[in-house]
Amino acid sequence: MSDSDVLVQVRDLKVHFPIKRGVLFDRTVGHVKAVDGVDLSIPRGKTYGLVGESGCGKSTLGRALLQLTPPTAGEVSFDGVELTTLAPGKLRAMRKRMQMIFQDPMSSLDPRQNVESILTEGLQAHGIGGNREGRRKIISETLDKVGLPRWALSRYPHEFSGGQRQRIGIARALVLGPELIVADEPVSALDVSIQAQVVNLLDDLQDSLGLTYLVIAHDLAVVRHISDTVGVMYLGALVEEAPSDRLYTEPLHPYTRALMSAVPVPDPDVEDRRERILLAGDLPSPANPPAGCRFHTRCPWAQPTRCADERPALREIGGSRVACHFAEQIATGELRPHKVSAEIVRPEGEGEEPGVVSAPSEPGSFV
Amino acid sequence: MTIISRKKKEKIDRLAELAARDDERGVSLWQEAFRRLRRNPAAMVGAVILGLFVIVSVVGPFLVPYAPEAQHWKDEIRVGFLPGVRAENWFGVDHIGRDQFSRMIVGARQTLLVGVVATMIGLAVGSLIGGIAGAAAGLGGRWGRAVDNVLMRFIDMLLAMPSLLLAISIAAILGAGLTTVMIAVGAVSVPVFARLLRGSMIAQSNSDYVLAATSLGVRKPKIALSHVIPNSLAPVIVQATLTLATAIIEAAALSFLGLGNNDAAIPEWGMMLADAQRYIDIAPRLAILPALGIIITALGFTLLGEAMREALDPKLRK
């Protein structure tokens, strides 16, 4: 893969949110490491799927990639342009090349704007389409692409169904003619019957417009259907990255194995013999992630050596990239899983009370 | 796509367009809120009271039988006796021989004027401070939060003082008069509007559609003006209606304390109430009538305000 084929290159991206505490003055007592060192690259015209349980930092990664949440460290290069150090004006101009689709179409559409004004806003911000007629033409073409009728223009978001609202959200992203679309859980707020429609729409749009996607989801089936490459995230870092089919048939990392073992198989014989790997305990606090391998507190294959004190890097094993010291031994069956009891991990210096973690952009107090 | 399926699609679209022809325009949130308001009986009662009040205060002064300051019945006043309700004086005569009915009607205009102007002052100044603080805190990053902190500590200072005490201090500094009452009562409501708009704007700034607008590349001032403020206004409008009620009561209280308008030619309900207290034994109606006027008007504004709050609250939408 040559450099010109890569649209997005992320290097050692970190997003840390400060934990503030104090009565009179806010002291920073620690950091929530939402994203802690992620490397990935997305080839032009392909789809990169990102999976992981809630709270693993996959949405934050998507937002940091688009510079909607400022990254703490690391580099994001988009078509050769470094975004993290780009001046605000230039970044704003770049935004028309990279767009986002949100999880909840209701909350991501301004309830006081009708569809025409929602779609015009981006065109106006970048001065695309010249006059009103020019913009109308672009908008109606976009409506056709996402399969919305023309009369939708004068309607307001609350007058549409969930699936149609998500189409409006997709139209808003498409109207600027972007190259990259970050879709943050694009279908998880929709009915199952509508999910397929929207996923297929995204697929068709990619074929006809040559779009590059970063699809963030926790639904393994959706990600498998749409992605060329899938990355599995655990506690702010990638644990495995592989071509979609390979990941589903041959998961290498213990966490990926556990995820895949939870997917039911549509064959009663296989389903009966399917062995489920149940993970003990909850996701450890990202404010105080376990030392060594992030997953060793819950890993059924955890070894007394290396796992607890050496953080595994992603390494290439037969076409996949895996962050596990013992991936080969697990794959060959040399190591057998054992029982794990849940271990509660608290941020350092904490008493019995869990720490107060302020959300990323939330300022101190409201009314 | 095959020709058949395209034809089918066009046919369905045409059908949909036919169905939509009845209401070509979409219904915006404001229109929907107004519809809900019209169906609410409490809102209608409030609206009728306020409608009557506004008509009386606008048209009334031109139709009153006597000039409010004319002391036509001065000679009939005896110690321990004031002429009561009779054909020529519907509400009787006050302590220096003026027609109480004419004074009530003309006083309505003053009461409305004080209430509306005071609320406008509070709304304008409060929204300006709150709007700047809210936009700075929500979208302005580190410097924005500093600006917000300075503005809000000032507002907190105002909020910490009891409202009537603050109004009395302002009135005492500026000297008695109608303008003073308006400014004092308006100043008291400034911190309420400021905090309300700021809080609402900060909440809206964290919403997904603001993030979506940022990712579209819309400039921050435009986001604040076209997304954050319109979505934050509903509670402020409701508060303005409710403030009208308290403004009228507070203005009456200031007049009662002698800080209001002391021009006898311009009667005001609060002032009338203050004058009446010495004669409450022989002519209680002199106190009861202005008090009733204040209560009913304040009730009208409160009913309408509460109904508006319900109509505009998206959580209560059916």
XYZ file of C-alpha atoms in Angstrom:
685
model
C 0.000 0.000 0.000
C 1.634 3.220 -1.128
C 1.270 6.479 0.787
C -1.049 8.084 -1.755
C -3.618 5.337 -1.193
C -3.911 6.209 2.483
C -6.446 8.933 3.200
C -6.209 9.015 6.968
C -3.162 8.168 9.023
C -3.409 8.276 12.803
C -0.199 8.026 14.828
C -0.078 7.474 18.593
C -3.265 9.487 19.165
C -4.071 10.282 22.796
C -7.082 12.033 24.280
C -6.892 12.553 28.038
C -9.604 14.382 29.962
C -8.543 16.000 33.243
C -10.361 14.935 36.420
C -11.067 18.099 38.407
C -11.673 18.167 42.120
C -11.765 20.877 44.752
C -14.199 23.128 46.591
C -12.811 26.551 45.739
C -10.244 25.906 43.029
C -10.310 23.069 40.558
C -7.272 20.880 40.960
C -6.445 18.330 38.348
C -6.145 15.078 40.260
C -5.706 12.750 37.319
C -6.709 12.032 33.765
C -9.295 9.846 32.120
C -7.362 8.231 29.328
C -10.216 7.878 26.857
C -7.879 7.238 23.950
C -4.369 6.198 24.873
C -2.086 5.636 21.933
C -3.910 4.518 18.802
C -2.255 3.951 15.434
C -4.337 3.242 12.399
C -4.539 4.053 8.732
C -7.578 4.097 6.475
C -7.048 3.514 2.742
C -8.939 5.732 0.311
C -12.342 4.365 -0.666
C -12.347 1.697 2.035
C -14.271 1.235 5.239
C -12.597 0.905 8.599
C -14.854 -0.520 11.294
C -14.184 0.222 14.927
C -15.763 -2.026 17.569
C -15.533 -2.251 21.319
C -17.744 -2.117 24.380
C -19.199 1.171 25.571
C -16.686 3.382 27.307
C -13.694 2.010 25.434
C -13.073 5.350 23.728
C -14.168 4.557 20.193
C -16.458 7.604 19.865
C -13.790 9.857 21.358
C -11.333 8.491 18.814
C -13.742 9.380 15.990
C -14.227 12.884 17.307
C -10.533 13.431 17.926
C -9.830 12.302 14.388
C -12.101 15.091 13.096
C -10.601 17.511 15.639
C -13.990 17.980 17.279
C -12.349 16.969 20.554
C -8.815 18.321 20.708
C -6.329 15.429 20.985
C -3.821 15.542 23.857
C -0.999 14.105 21.783
C -0.354 12.299 18.541
C -0.812 13.038 14.880
C -3.711 12.803 12.463
C -2.797 13.218 8.858
C -5.617 13.610 6.360
C -4.566 13.271 2.719
C -1.062 14.303 3.730
C -2.196 17.331 5.757
C -1.452 17.278 9.480
C -4.704 18.248 11.228
C -3.584 18.557 14.854
C -1.368 21.568 14.177
C -3.516 23.178 11.469
C -4.592 26.814 12.031
C -8.297 27.134 12.958
C -9.212 28.891 9.698
C -7.550 26.240 7.553
C -9.078 23.464 9.633
C -12.520 24.989 9.084
C -11.906 24.938 5.322
C -10.772 21.284 5.576
C -13.995 20.313 7.305
C -15.887 20.126 4.039
C -13.700 17.158 3.104
C -14.487 15.193 6.264
C -17.911 14.848 7.749
C -19.658 13.038 10.552
C -22.861 11.047 10.932
C -24.224 10.908 14.459
C -25.815 8.164 16.502
C -29.049 9.893 17.482
C -30.523 11.684 14.485
C -33.016 13.539 16.686
C -30.475 15.209 18.930
C -28.011 15.882 16.129
C -30.555 17.876 14.097
C -31.500 21.362 15.299
C -35.244 21.084 16.070
C -35.858 24.679 14.962
C -34.357 24.295 11.499
C -36.236 22.883 8.552
C -34.481 20.418 6.284
C -33.619 23.026 3.666
C -31.901 25.221 6.207
C -30.086 22.217 7.728
C -28.688 21.335 4.300
C -27.941 24.920 3.246
C -25.943 25.735 6.343
C -22.818 23.827 5.364
C -22.942 25.135 1.784
C -23.145 28.689 3.088
C -20.297 28.170 5.527
C -17.993 27.143 2.690
C -19.469 29.389 -0.001
C -20.406 26.445 -2.214
C -23.095 26.736 -4.878
C -23.034 30.523 -5.253
C -26.607 31.788 -5.197
C -29.851 30.329 -3.904
C -30.655 28.461 -7.131
C -27.227 26.846 -7.225
C -27.595 25.652 -3.654
C -31.114 24.378 -4.280
C -29.792 22.275 -7.137
C -27.064 20.705 -4.978
C -29.564 20.088 -2.190
C -32.108 18.377 -4.401
C -29.403 16.163 -5.900
C -28.354 15.197 -2.374
C -31.959 14.439 -1.408
C -32.153 12.062 -4.379
C -28.946 10.354 -3.315
C -30.239 9.556 0.163
C -33.763 8.750 -1.047
C -35.715 11.595 0.529
C -38.646 13.190 -1.324
C -38.531 16.817 -2.434
C -41.304 17.927 -0.076
C -39.046 17.136 2.852
C -37.316 20.486 2.362
C -39.887 22.593 4.179
C -40.387 20.077 6.988
C -38.861 20.021 10.463
C -36.935 17.076 11.965
C -39.689 16.148 14.438
C -42.042 15.461 11.533
C -39.947 12.540 10.263
C -39.478 8.940 11.351
C -36.179 7.748 12.829
C -34.913 6.255 9.575
C -35.775 9.364 7.587
C -34.092 11.543 10.187
C -30.908 9.528 9.827
C -31.183 10.064 6.066
C -31.332 13.811 6.728
C -28.197 13.441 8.848
C -26.497 11.546 6.020
C -27.643 14.174 3.508
C -26.184 16.915 5.694
C -22.836 15.111 5.677
C -22.974 14.421 1.922
C -24.030 17.836 0.723
C -20.489 19.216 1.041
C -19.050 16.408 -1.099
C -16.710 14.973 1.552
C -14.072 12.286 1.059
C -14.149 10.879 4.583
C -17.229 10.207 6.672
C -16.960 9.240 10.320
C -20.162 7.415 11.217
C -20.551 7.194 14.989
C -22.987 4.345 15.672
C -25.002 5.272 12.561
C -27.718 2.671 13.052
C -27.812 1.765 16.727
C -30.632 4.223 17.484
C -32.801 2.782 14.699
C -35.253 -0.115 14.479
C -33.710 -3.314 13.172
C -35.850 -3.162 10.019
C -34.534 0.331 9.260
C -30.930 -0.517 10.168
C -30.450 -2.627 7.050
C -31.819 0.151 4.833
C -29.429 2.706 6.255
C -26.453 0.340 6.140
C -27.211 -0.470 2.501
C -27.603 3.222 1.740
C -24.146 3.874 3.194
C -22.804 0.988 1.108
C -24.384 2.299 -2.112
C -23.102 5.807 -1.483
C -19.603 4.461 -1.045
C -19.811 2.660 -4.369
C -21.168 5.636 -6.292
C -19.175 8.428 -4.629
C -15.965 6.653 -3.646
C -16.324 7.629 0.010
C -13.996 6.530 2.773
C -15.700 5.511 6.006
C -14.731 5.143 9.605
C -17.700 3.271 11.075
C -17.894 3.147 14.846
C -20.298 0.566 16.221
C -20.787 -2.004 18.900
C -22.946 -4.200 16.678
C -20.575 -6.824 15.302
C -22.877 -7.865 12.470
C -23.219 -4.318 11.129
C -19.478 -3.777 11.250
C -18.774 -7.062 9.523
C -21.231 -6.285 6.746
C -19.867 -2.848 5.953
C -16.154 -2.941 6.785
C -13.044 -3.891 4.851
C -10.836 -3.709 7.918
C -11.981 -3.963 11.510
C -10.185 -2.608 14.558
C -11.117 -3.822 18.038
C -10.687 -1.316 20.841
C -10.319 -2.040 24.519
C -9.794 0.669 27.140
C -8.529 3.351 24.806
C -6.262 1.248 22.628
C -6.486 -1.102 19.665
C -6.048 -4.736 20.639
C -6.502 -6.253 17.218
C -6.860 -5.087 13.652
C -7.568 -7.415 10.766
C -9.393 -7.704 7.457
C -13.069 -8.074 8.240
C -13.525 -11.753 7.300
C -10.309 -12.838 8.942
C -11.201 -11.168 12.201
C -14.530 -12.944 12.372
C -13.268 -16.372 11.412
C -9.905 -16.283 13.138
C -9.866 -13.902 16.086
C -6.412 -13.863 17.659
C -6.616 -11.567 20.666
C -8.344 -13.043 23.733
C -10.681 -10.027 23.910
C -11.682 -10.426 20.271
C -12.245 -14.144 20.903
C -14.560 -13.285 23.780
C -16.455 -10.795 21.600
C -16.825 -13.248 18.727
C -17.905 -16.068 20.992
C -20.906 -13.915 21.936
C -22.196 -13.840 18.354
C -24.860 -16.521 17.852
C -24.408 -18.853 14.900
C -27.448 -19.465 12.673
C -26.893 -23.233 12.693
C -28.474 -25.166 15.574
C -25.767 -27.865 15.625
C -22.902 -25.404 15.706
C -24.827 -23.146 18.087
C -25.231 -26.022 20.552
C -21.512 -26.707 20.614
C -20.551 -23.022 20.593
C -18.339 -22.288 23.530
C -18.934 -18.906 25.136
C -16.124 -17.046 26.782
C -17.613 -15.017 29.596
C -15.509 -12.113 30.737
C -15.381 -11.496 34.472
C -15.855 -8.032 35.920
C -16.376 -4.637 34.334
C -14.244 -2.480 32.130
C -11.504 -1.095 34.454
C -11.516 2.656 35.035
C -9.818 4.501 32.184
C -8.545 6.942 34.828
C -6.310 4.202 36.191
C -5.875 1.533 33.555
C -4.159 -1.693 34.643
C -0.406 -1.805 34.204
C 1.006 -3.984 31.479
C -1.591 -5.446 29.153
C -4.826 -3.503 29.642
C -6.813 -6.701 29.362
C -4.883 -8.908 31.779
C -7.340 -8.291 34.667
C -10.114 -9.993 32.700
C -8.166 -12.232 30.344
C -8.871 -15.960 30.649
C -5.445 -16.656 29.125
C -3.460 -14.233 31.281
C -0.008 -15.535 32.183
C 1.969 -14.808 35.342
C 4.856 -13.476 33.276
C 4.853 -10.409 31.004
C 1.064 -9.787 30.948
C 0.940 -7.719 34.138
C 4.067 -5.670 33.587
C 4.725 -5.262 29.861
C 2.280 -3.456 27.590
C 2.063 -5.456 24.353
C 2.504 -3.521 21.101
C 0.487 -4.300 17.986
C 2.454 -6.839 15.986
C 1.836 -8.486 12.666
C 0.719 -12.113 12.763
C -0.339 -13.549 9.421
C -2.160 -10.483 8.089
C -3.615 -9.339 11.399
C -2.162 -6.908 13.886
C -2.538 -8.137 17.459
C -1.540 -6.669 20.815
C -0.995 -9.852 22.794
C 2.238 -11.430 24.003
C 0.899 -14.940 23.640
C -1.304 -14.718 20.533
C 0.460 -17.566 18.727
C 0.359 -19.926 21.685
C -3.341 -19.195 22.212
C -4.059 -19.754 18.513
C -2.350 -23.146 18.493
C -4.089 -24.205 21.686
C -0.840 -24.434 23.611
C -2.289 -22.165 26.286
C -5.663 -23.052 27.762
C -8.094 -20.548 29.269
C -8.524 -20.496 33.051
C -11.064 -18.955 35.370
C -10.727 -15.284 36.229
C -12.253 -13.639 39.283
C -13.304 -10.033 38.997
C -10.854 -7.510 40.313
C -11.968 -3.997 41.110
C -9.603 -1.306 39.955
C -9.932 2.186 41.345
C -8.042 5.358 40.453
C -4.928 5.841 42.557
C -5.278 7.488 45.946
C -9.020 6.892 45.977
C -10.961 6.067 49.108
C -14.223 4.185 49.077
C -16.001 6.836 46.968
C -15.615 6.604 43.208
C -13.929 9.670 41.731
C -15.911 12.491 40.198
C -15.245 12.434 36.499
C -16.326 15.484 34.549
C -17.533 14.867 31.010
C -15.296 16.181 28.220
C -16.886 19.489 27.318
C -19.064 20.040 30.322
C -18.225 23.231 32.188
C -18.437 23.375 35.955
C -22.020 24.302 36.705
C -25.276 25.247 35.120
C -27.979 27.386 36.633
C -32.001 0.246 -11.113
C -34.522 -1.140 -13.538
C -36.990 1.067 -15.380
C -39.952 -0.537 -13.656
C -38.680 0.136 -10.178
C -37.830 3.722 -11.087
C -41.354 4.275 -12.406
C -42.734 2.769 -9.274
C -40.576 5.052 -7.186
C -41.744 8.129 -9.063
C -45.333 7.076 -8.680
C -44.938 6.696 -4.921
C -43.224 10.058 -4.722
C -46.053 11.728 -6.633
C -48.561 10.123 -4.320
C -46.656 11.349 -1.320
C -46.607 14.839 -2.787
C -50.367 14.715 -3.259
C -50.837 13.714 0.331
C -48.588 16.505 1.485
C -50.378 19.204 -0.438
C -52.750 20.043 2.405
C -50.005 21.506 4.495
C -47.126 22.293 2.213
C -45.171 23.984 4.958
C -43.802 22.018 7.874
C -44.921 22.883 11.367
C -42.158 24.554 13.351
C -41.773 24.093 17.084
C -43.116 27.587 17.787
C -46.271 26.923 15.800
C -46.771 23.647 17.599
C -46.270 25.281 20.980
C -48.867 27.907 20.087
C -51.330 25.171 19.142
C -50.836 23.494 22.510
C -51.263 26.839 24.236
C -54.605 27.404 22.546
C -55.910 24.070 23.815
C -54.979 24.823 27.439
C -57.919 26.300 29.416
C -55.642 27.932 32.031
C -53.799 29.715 29.260
C -57.082 30.938 27.837
C -58.250 32.284 31.212
C -54.924 34.074 31.631
C -55.103 35.438 28.101
C -58.652 36.756 28.626
C -57.677 38.485 31.891
C -54.650 40.062 30.251
C -56.619 41.004 27.151
C -59.173 42.866 29.282
C -56.398 44.466 31.318
C -54.602 45.698 28.200
C -57.819 47.020 26.620
C -58.768 48.822 29.835
C -55.349 50.379 30.235
C -55.080 51.468 26.605
C -58.636 52.662 25.908
C -59.892 53.285 29.466
C -58.213 56.630 30.200
C -60.047 58.200 27.239
C -63.450 57.005 28.447
C -63.297 57.667 32.187
C -66.148 59.839 33.507
C -63.948 62.207 35.550
C -60.355 63.382 35.500
C -58.401 61.245 38.002
C -56.979 64.255 39.858
C -60.192 66.345 40.038
C -61.460 66.693 43.637
C -65.172 67.185 42.727
C -66.561 65.771 45.965
C -64.124 67.398 48.433
C -67.034 69.156 50.255
C -68.903 65.937 51.037
C -66.026 64.479 53.056
C -66.555 64.499 56.829
C -64.435 63.080 59.627
C -65.149 59.357 59.684
C -67.196 59.469 56.465
C -66.355 59.093 52.759
C -69.067 58.913 50.090
C -69.495 55.256 49.117
C -70.673 53.473 46.012
C -73.421 55.439 44.193
C -74.653 56.209 40.682
C -72.134 58.952 39.915
C -69.173 57.301 41.673
C -69.242 53.554 40.861
C -66.393 52.750 43.246
C -67.030 55.625 45.629
C -64.876 58.642 46.446
C -61.377 58.593 47.903
C -60.030 60.499 50.930
C -59.586 63.842 49.151
C -62.716 63.684 47.038
C -61.564 62.070 43.793
C -63.521 59.465 41.822
C -62.108 56.039 42.703
C -63.388 54.370 39.505
C -61.576 56.843 37.235
C -58.413 56.477 39.286
C -58.542 52.657 39.040
C -58.875 52.791 35.232
C -56.124 55.347 34.721
C -53.986 53.494 37.273
C -54.206 50.324 35.169
C -52.223 52.038 32.428
C -49.458 53.008 34.880
C -49.370 49.501 36.295
C -49.090 47.956 32.824
C -46.448 50.474 31.791
C -44.324 49.842 34.872
C -44.655 46.065 34.513
C -43.817 45.969 30.816
C -40.987 48.508 30.864
C -39.393 47.006 33.989
C -39.546 43.515 32.466
C -38.112 44.825 29.202
C -35.204 46.417 31.064
C -34.544 43.176 32.952
C -34.938 41.061 29.804
C -32.677 43.234 27.658
C -29.839 43.710 30.153
C -30.111 40.186 31.569
C -30.191 38.531 28.147
C -27.225 40.579 26.986
C -25.086 39.584 29.978
C -26.375 36.014 29.999
C -26.023 35.671 26.235
C -22.406 36.822 26.272
C -21.584 34.632 29.270
C -23.402 31.629 27.807
C -21.775 31.916 24.389
C -18.356 32.465 25.975
C -18.696 29.534 28.360
C -20.250 27.179 25.834
C -18.153 27.843 22.765
C -15.273 30.100 23.758
C -12.815 27.623 25.274
C -10.494 28.671 28.100
C -10.790 32.459 27.592
C -14.516 32.172 27.212
C -14.780 30.472 30.585
C -12.780 33.314 32.157
C -15.162 35.909 30.696
C -18.097 33.842 31.888
C -16.628 33.622 35.392
C -16.247 37.401 35.732
C -19.749 38.125 34.448
C -21.386 35.453 36.555
C -19.715 36.496 39.828
C -21.179 39.962 39.230
C -24.600 38.434 38.607
C -24.257 36.247 41.717
C -23.619 39.397 43.736
C -26.908 40.867 42.539
C -28.685 37.582 43.105
C -27.424 37.366 46.683
C -29.253 40.547 47.719
C -32.948 40.285 48.614
C -34.785 41.653 45.601
C -36.943 44.225 47.402
C -33.935 45.508 49.352
C -32.016 45.894 46.095
C -34.928 47.716 44.487
C -35.277 50.030 47.511
C -31.541 50.826 47.443
C -31.665 51.648 43.749
C -34.802 53.750 44.198
C -33.201 55.554 47.141
C -30.133 56.406 45.064
C -32.104 57.599 42.033
C -34.825 59.417 43.974
C -38.558 58.690 43.901
C -40.375 58.655 40.578
C -41.936 56.461 37.927
C -38.679 55.942 35.986
C -36.948 54.959 39.206
C -39.544 52.280 39.896
C -39.106 50.876 36.402
C -35.305 50.814 36.652
C -35.286 49.387 40.174
C -37.770 46.625 39.398
C -36.007 45.878 36.098
C -32.593 45.677 37.767
C -33.920 43.138 40.241
C -34.864 40.755 37.426
C -31.567 41.139 35.532
C -29.712 38.320 37.356
C -32.627 35.922 36.878
C -32.685 36.423 33.107
C -28.900 36.354 32.846
C -28.491 33.071 34.722
C -31.406 31.472 32.956
C -30.220 32.283 29.442
C -26.621 31.366 30.278
C -27.535 27.994 31.764
C -29.800 27.181 28.891
C -27.161 28.198 26.340
C -24.464 26.092 27.993
C -26.765 23.079 27.956
C -27.498 23.657 24.263
C -23.795 24.170 23.467
C -23.117 20.595 24.535
C -25.784 19.172 22.257
C -25.068 17.041 19.235
C -26.409 19.500 16.694
C -23.888 22.111 17.814
C -21.173 19.500 17.339
C -22.679 18.729 13.931
C -22.597 22.410 12.972
C -18.962 22.614 14.099
C -18.104 19.604 11.972
C -19.873 21.254 9.008
C -17.414 24.118 9.408
C -19.910 26.758 10.557
C -18.257 29.678 12.374
C -18.721 29.894 16.121
C -20.533 33.281 16.219
C -22.985 31.930 13.653
C -23.500 28.744 15.679
C -24.229 30.844 18.763
C -26.701 33.082 16.944
C -28.517 30.605 14.740
C -28.495 27.435 16.867
C -27.707 28.045 20.508
C -29.727 31.207 21.165
C -32.966 30.237 19.359
C -33.006 26.931 21.239
C -32.335 28.616 24.585
C -35.024 31.275 24.356
C -38.083 29.283 25.443
C -37.373 29.388 29.215
C -36.455 33.083 28.970
C -39.761 33.960 27.324
C -41.655 32.035 29.972
C -39.678 33.788 32.684
C -40.510 37.162 31.116
C -44.235 36.435 31.440
C -43.837 35.368 35.044
C -41.621 38.392 35.762
C -44.379 40.712 34.513
C -46.506 39.479 37.416
C -43.795 39.992 40.045
C -42.782 43.322 38.490
C -46.304 44.652 38.985
C -46.324 43.480 42.601
C -42.854 44.886 43.264
C -43.712 48.198 41.630
C -46.787 48.370 43.858
C -44.617 47.599 46.869
C -42.189 50.397 46.004
C -45.054 52.835 45.499
C -46.561 51.673 48.779
C -43.273 52.515 50.497
C -43.413 55.992 48.981
C -40.620 55.480 46.462
C -42.921 55.504 43.470
C -44.490 58.236 41.473
C -45.712 61.079 43.734
C -47.530 63.024 41.026
C -51.201 63.060 42.044
C -52.319 63.435 38.410
C -51.032 59.980 37.564
C -52.629 57.415 39.876
C -50.977 54.060 40.380
C -52.438 51.021 42.155
C -49.587 50.619 44.634
C -49.771 54.305 45.579
C -53.569 54.095 45.940
C -53.132 51.125 48.247
C -50.647 53.095 50.361
C -53.001 56.083 50.620
C -55.936 53.871 51.522
C -54.406 52.281 54.607
C -55.294 55.201 56.848
C -58.973 54.930 55.898
C -59.231 51.153 55.967
C -61.703 51.306 58.896
C -64.211 53.651 57.283
C -63.748 52.747 53.584
C -62.089 49.313 53.131
C -63.015 49.329 49.421
C -60.291 51.952 48.821
C -57.688 49.332 49.738
C -59.504 46.250 48.472
C -60.089 47.482 44.910
C -56.450 48.287 43.967
C -55.323 45.127 45.760
C -57.798 43.068 43.725
C -56.574 44.768 40.566
C -52.975 43.841 41.347
C -53.871 40.268 42.320
C -56.007 39.578 39.245
C -53.459 41.019 36.819
C -50.584 39.141 38.422
C -52.700 35.971 38.326
C -53.375 36.479 34.619
C -49.671 36.766 33.834
C -48.817 33.785 36.029
C -51.488 31.574 34.433
C -50.301 32.440 30.948
C -46.643 32.047 31.901
C -47.139 28.625 33.462
C -49.162 27.481 30.459
C -46.431 28.725 28.133
C -43.845 26.823 30.123
C -45.841 23.650 29.653
C -46.413 24.327 25.961
C -42.745 25.055 25.243
C -41.302 22.223 27.315
C -40.261 19.533 24.852
C -40.440 16.862 27.565
C -44.163 17.399 28.028
C -44.905 17.187 24.304
C -47.491 14.588 23.460
